XYZ file of C-alpha atoms in Angstrom:
237
model
C -49.530 44.673 62.754
C -47.157 42.139 61.321
C -45.877 39.585 63.788
C -42.114 39.018 63.763
C -41.034 35.389 64.018
C -38.090 34.678 66.337
C -35.974 31.622 65.312
C -34.105 29.988 68.215
C -30.574 28.690 67.682
C -31.870 25.144 68.030
C -33.456 25.520 64.590
C -30.048 24.711 63.122
C -30.182 21.184 64.542
C -31.959 18.860 62.038
C -32.763 16.455 64.835
C -34.374 18.947 67.264
C -38.108 19.286 67.749
C -37.993 23.025 67.133
C -35.876 22.701 64.015
C -38.254 20.467 62.088
C -41.935 19.663 62.272
C -43.595 16.741 60.569
C -43.935 17.358 56.862
C -42.184 20.748 56.922
C -38.906 22.002 55.476
C -36.107 22.494 58.069
C -35.763 26.120 59.086
C -32.024 26.169 58.432
C -32.456 25.484 54.686
C -32.363 28.527 52.369
C -35.639 27.561 50.693
C -37.452 27.756 54.029
C -36.326 31.325 54.695
C -37.436 32.498 51.271
C -40.743 30.713 51.467
C -41.778 32.124 54.858
C -40.733 35.669 54.024
C -42.299 36.063 50.595
C -44.949 38.804 50.513
C -44.462 39.949 54.127
C -42.201 42.924 54.655
C -41.843 42.280 58.386
C -40.804 38.650 57.983
C -37.092 39.406 57.415
C -35.886 40.850 60.688
C -33.746 39.535 63.479
C -35.109 36.036 62.969
C -33.742 35.944 59.413
C -30.257 36.782 60.633
C -30.383 33.955 63.144
C -31.437 31.551 60.434
C -28.474 32.645 58.336
C -26.085 32.087 61.257
C -27.613 28.654 61.820
C -27.060 27.739 58.176
C -23.428 28.790 58.297
C -22.824 26.617 61.352
C -24.517 23.422 60.227
C -25.440 23.480 56.541
C -23.370 22.128 53.661
C -20.871 19.909 55.499
C -20.466 16.271 54.306
C -21.006 14.897 57.806
C -24.333 16.708 58.307
C -25.414 15.656 54.810
C -24.751 12.014 55.662
C -26.615 12.387 58.944
C -29.665 13.800 57.124
C -29.679 10.745 54.858
C -29.526 8.406 57.827
C -26.010 7.136 57.067
C -23.841 6.154 60.060
C -21.087 8.511 61.145
C -18.865 5.701 62.454
C -16.401 4.767 59.638
C -16.372 1.121 60.744
C -20.143 0.958 60.445
C -19.982 2.728 57.089
C -17.402 0.222 55.839
C -19.504 -2.674 57.056
C -22.617 -1.419 55.261
C -20.709 -0.802 52.024
C -19.218 -4.309 52.030
C -22.555 -5.958 52.783
C -24.210 -4.099 49.903
C -21.439 -5.079 47.486
C -21.489 -8.726 48.569
C -25.243 -9.082 48.136
C -25.660 -11.667 45.397
C -22.103 -11.217 44.055
C -18.948 -12.712 45.616
C -15.997 -10.318 45.587
C -12.341 -10.510 46.463
C -10.787 -8.691 49.383
C -8.998 -6.308 47.011
C -12.210 -5.423 45.197
C -13.853 -4.504 48.488
C -10.764 -2.637 49.706
C -10.726 -0.598 46.494
C -14.413 0.239 46.945
C -13.836 1.408 50.527
C -10.865 3.512 49.493
C -12.918 5.112 46.722
C -15.510 6.085 49.332
C -12.762 7.565 51.512
C -13.131 5.100 54.375
C -10.055 5.367 56.663
C -7.556 2.540 56.179
C -7.775 1.424 59.806
C -11.551 1.066 59.679
C -11.408 -0.697 56.304
C -8.802 -3.171 57.562
C -10.863 -3.961 60.649
C -13.996 -4.713 58.654
C -12.257 -6.687 55.900
C -10.417 -8.870 58.415
C -13.646 -9.491 60.316
C -15.425 -10.485 57.104
C -12.609 -12.893 56.275
C -12.837 -14.468 59.724
C -16.529 -15.256 59.310
C -16.153 -16.428 55.684
C -17.903 -13.539 53.939
C -14.644 -12.900 52.081
C -12.909 -16.016 50.727
C -10.492 -15.418 47.856
C -9.736 -19.129 47.471
C -13.396 -20.026 47.052
C -13.827 -17.057 44.720
C -10.921 -18.234 42.525
C -12.205 -21.831 42.383
C -15.667 -20.688 41.346
C -14.216 -18.250 38.816
C -12.142 -20.959 37.125
C -15.072 -23.357 37.021
C -17.448 -20.775 35.586
C -15.152 -19.080 33.084
C -13.618 -22.272 31.733
C -16.826 -24.212 31.235
C -18.950 -21.190 30.391
C -16.563 -19.209 28.164
C -13.928 -21.810 27.324
C -11.066 -19.752 28.774
C -7.683 -21.433 29.103
C -5.459 -21.296 32.169
C -3.427 -18.362 30.910
C -6.507 -16.181 30.462
C -7.900 -17.247 33.827
C -4.663 -16.326 35.588
C -4.734 -12.903 33.960
C -8.324 -12.248 35.048
C -7.783 -13.361 38.636
C -4.711 -11.171 38.940
C -6.713 -8.117 37.950
C -9.088 -8.932 40.804
C -6.259 -8.951 43.320
C -6.145 -12.680 44.074
C -2.849 -13.877 45.523
C -0.559 -15.764 43.107
C -0.466 -18.904 45.245
C -4.263 -18.976 45.393
C -4.452 -18.501 41.620
C -2.020 -21.350 40.961
C -4.069 -23.691 43.108
C -7.319 -22.689 41.421
C -6.130 -23.030 37.824
C -4.437 -26.293 38.786
C -7.906 -27.826 38.581
C -7.479 -27.748 34.799
C -5.041 -30.239 33.327
C -3.677 -30.135 29.786
C -6.036 -32.827 28.507
C -9.111 -31.024 29.760
C -7.870 -27.738 28.332
C -7.262 -29.301 24.913
C -10.675 -30.966 24.924
C -12.294 -27.587 25.551
C -10.260 -26.098 22.701
C -11.570 -28.803 20.365
C -15.145 -28.036 21.365
C -14.599 -24.337 20.691
C -13.166 -25.014 17.235
C -15.960 -27.464 16.387
C -18.595 -24.808 17.172
C -16.783 -22.169 15.125
C -15.783 -24.406 12.204
C -19.047 -24.236 10.295
C -18.984 -20.432 10.109
C -15.589 -20.564 8.368
C -16.652 -22.863 5.523
C -16.284 -21.203 2.172
C -13.133 -19.331 3.208
C -9.736 -20.383 1.958
C -7.605 -22.511 4.236
C -5.305 -19.759 5.490
C -8.207 -17.522 6.465
C -9.886 -20.388 8.274
C -6.672 -21.072 10.108
C -6.207 -17.463 11.192
C -9.794 -17.101 12.314
C -9.886 -20.325 14.323
C -6.417 -19.989 15.823
C -7.062 -16.342 16.636
C -10.216 -17.283 18.516
C -8.266 -19.761 20.631
C -5.452 -17.277 21.252
C -7.911 -14.684 22.581
C -9.141 -17.265 25.077
C -5.624 -17.911 26.330
C -4.597 -21.059 24.441
C -0.964 -21.422 23.483
C 0.211 -21.375 19.883
C 1.235 -25.032 19.806
C -2.048 -26.342 21.124
C -4.076 -23.986 18.927
C -2.276 -25.122 15.781
C -2.624 -28.796 16.634
C -6.332 -28.550 17.356
C -7.097 -26.485 14.250
C -5.120 -28.783 11.969
C -6.947 -31.846 13.213
C -10.304 -30.168 12.773
C -9.517 -29.111 9.196
C -8.156 -32.537 8.314
C -11.381 -34.152 9.517
C -13.206 -31.991 6.975
C -10.855 -33.156 4.209
C -8.806 -29.951 4.131
C -5.210 -30.249 2.936
C -3.069 -29.121 5.875
C 0.338 -29.614 4.274
C 2.576 -26.660 5.091
C 0.099 -25.380 7.654
C 2.794 -25.174 10.331
C 4.780 -22.683 8.294
C 1.819 -20.487 7.417
C 0.792 -20.233 11.042
């Protein structure tokens, strides 16, 4: 005689003792119903119907899915965990974190609470971020103030904070960096005619945010030091 298994309603609760045993598949999952019933004609009776009702009540919802994965239900706690993960090893602006929270559908009120708290304790500091960005991108990539301003704006840094950060670079320092960039690139342009050398070198500086006047002056001086005739170079530029 085949024994009929009765499934209590508590089987729908993933956290209950009757719903899940160590190392077994929860009874409310479709795979469990198919697995226990295969090859036994009496296994699909009243108990199967109760399992189906349990699945319809608890299975498939985003909140229960998050609970199964151990993620917090509290949106403030979710926002906090997301921000901590994103800040691990990589400073980010407040806007970058706010965009990430919005993408993950964290409520605005919870996001604002967490972001403000992180600012209060110094985990978010747009001014420090901007200072470090200018230092790194200017000395590492040779970017001029104009390019740095553009990059910081895309990261949501306030205009006043940007102005203060790029103010670290004066015109003399910017021009000195431009000369270093041209000096490194100059050798690769040898063998080209003067106009091509000019376009290549000036174009490189323009892409890094240097103004036309400074780019022309720096390129002319570099070519003259190599013995290049720069007469009429202003007009051709």
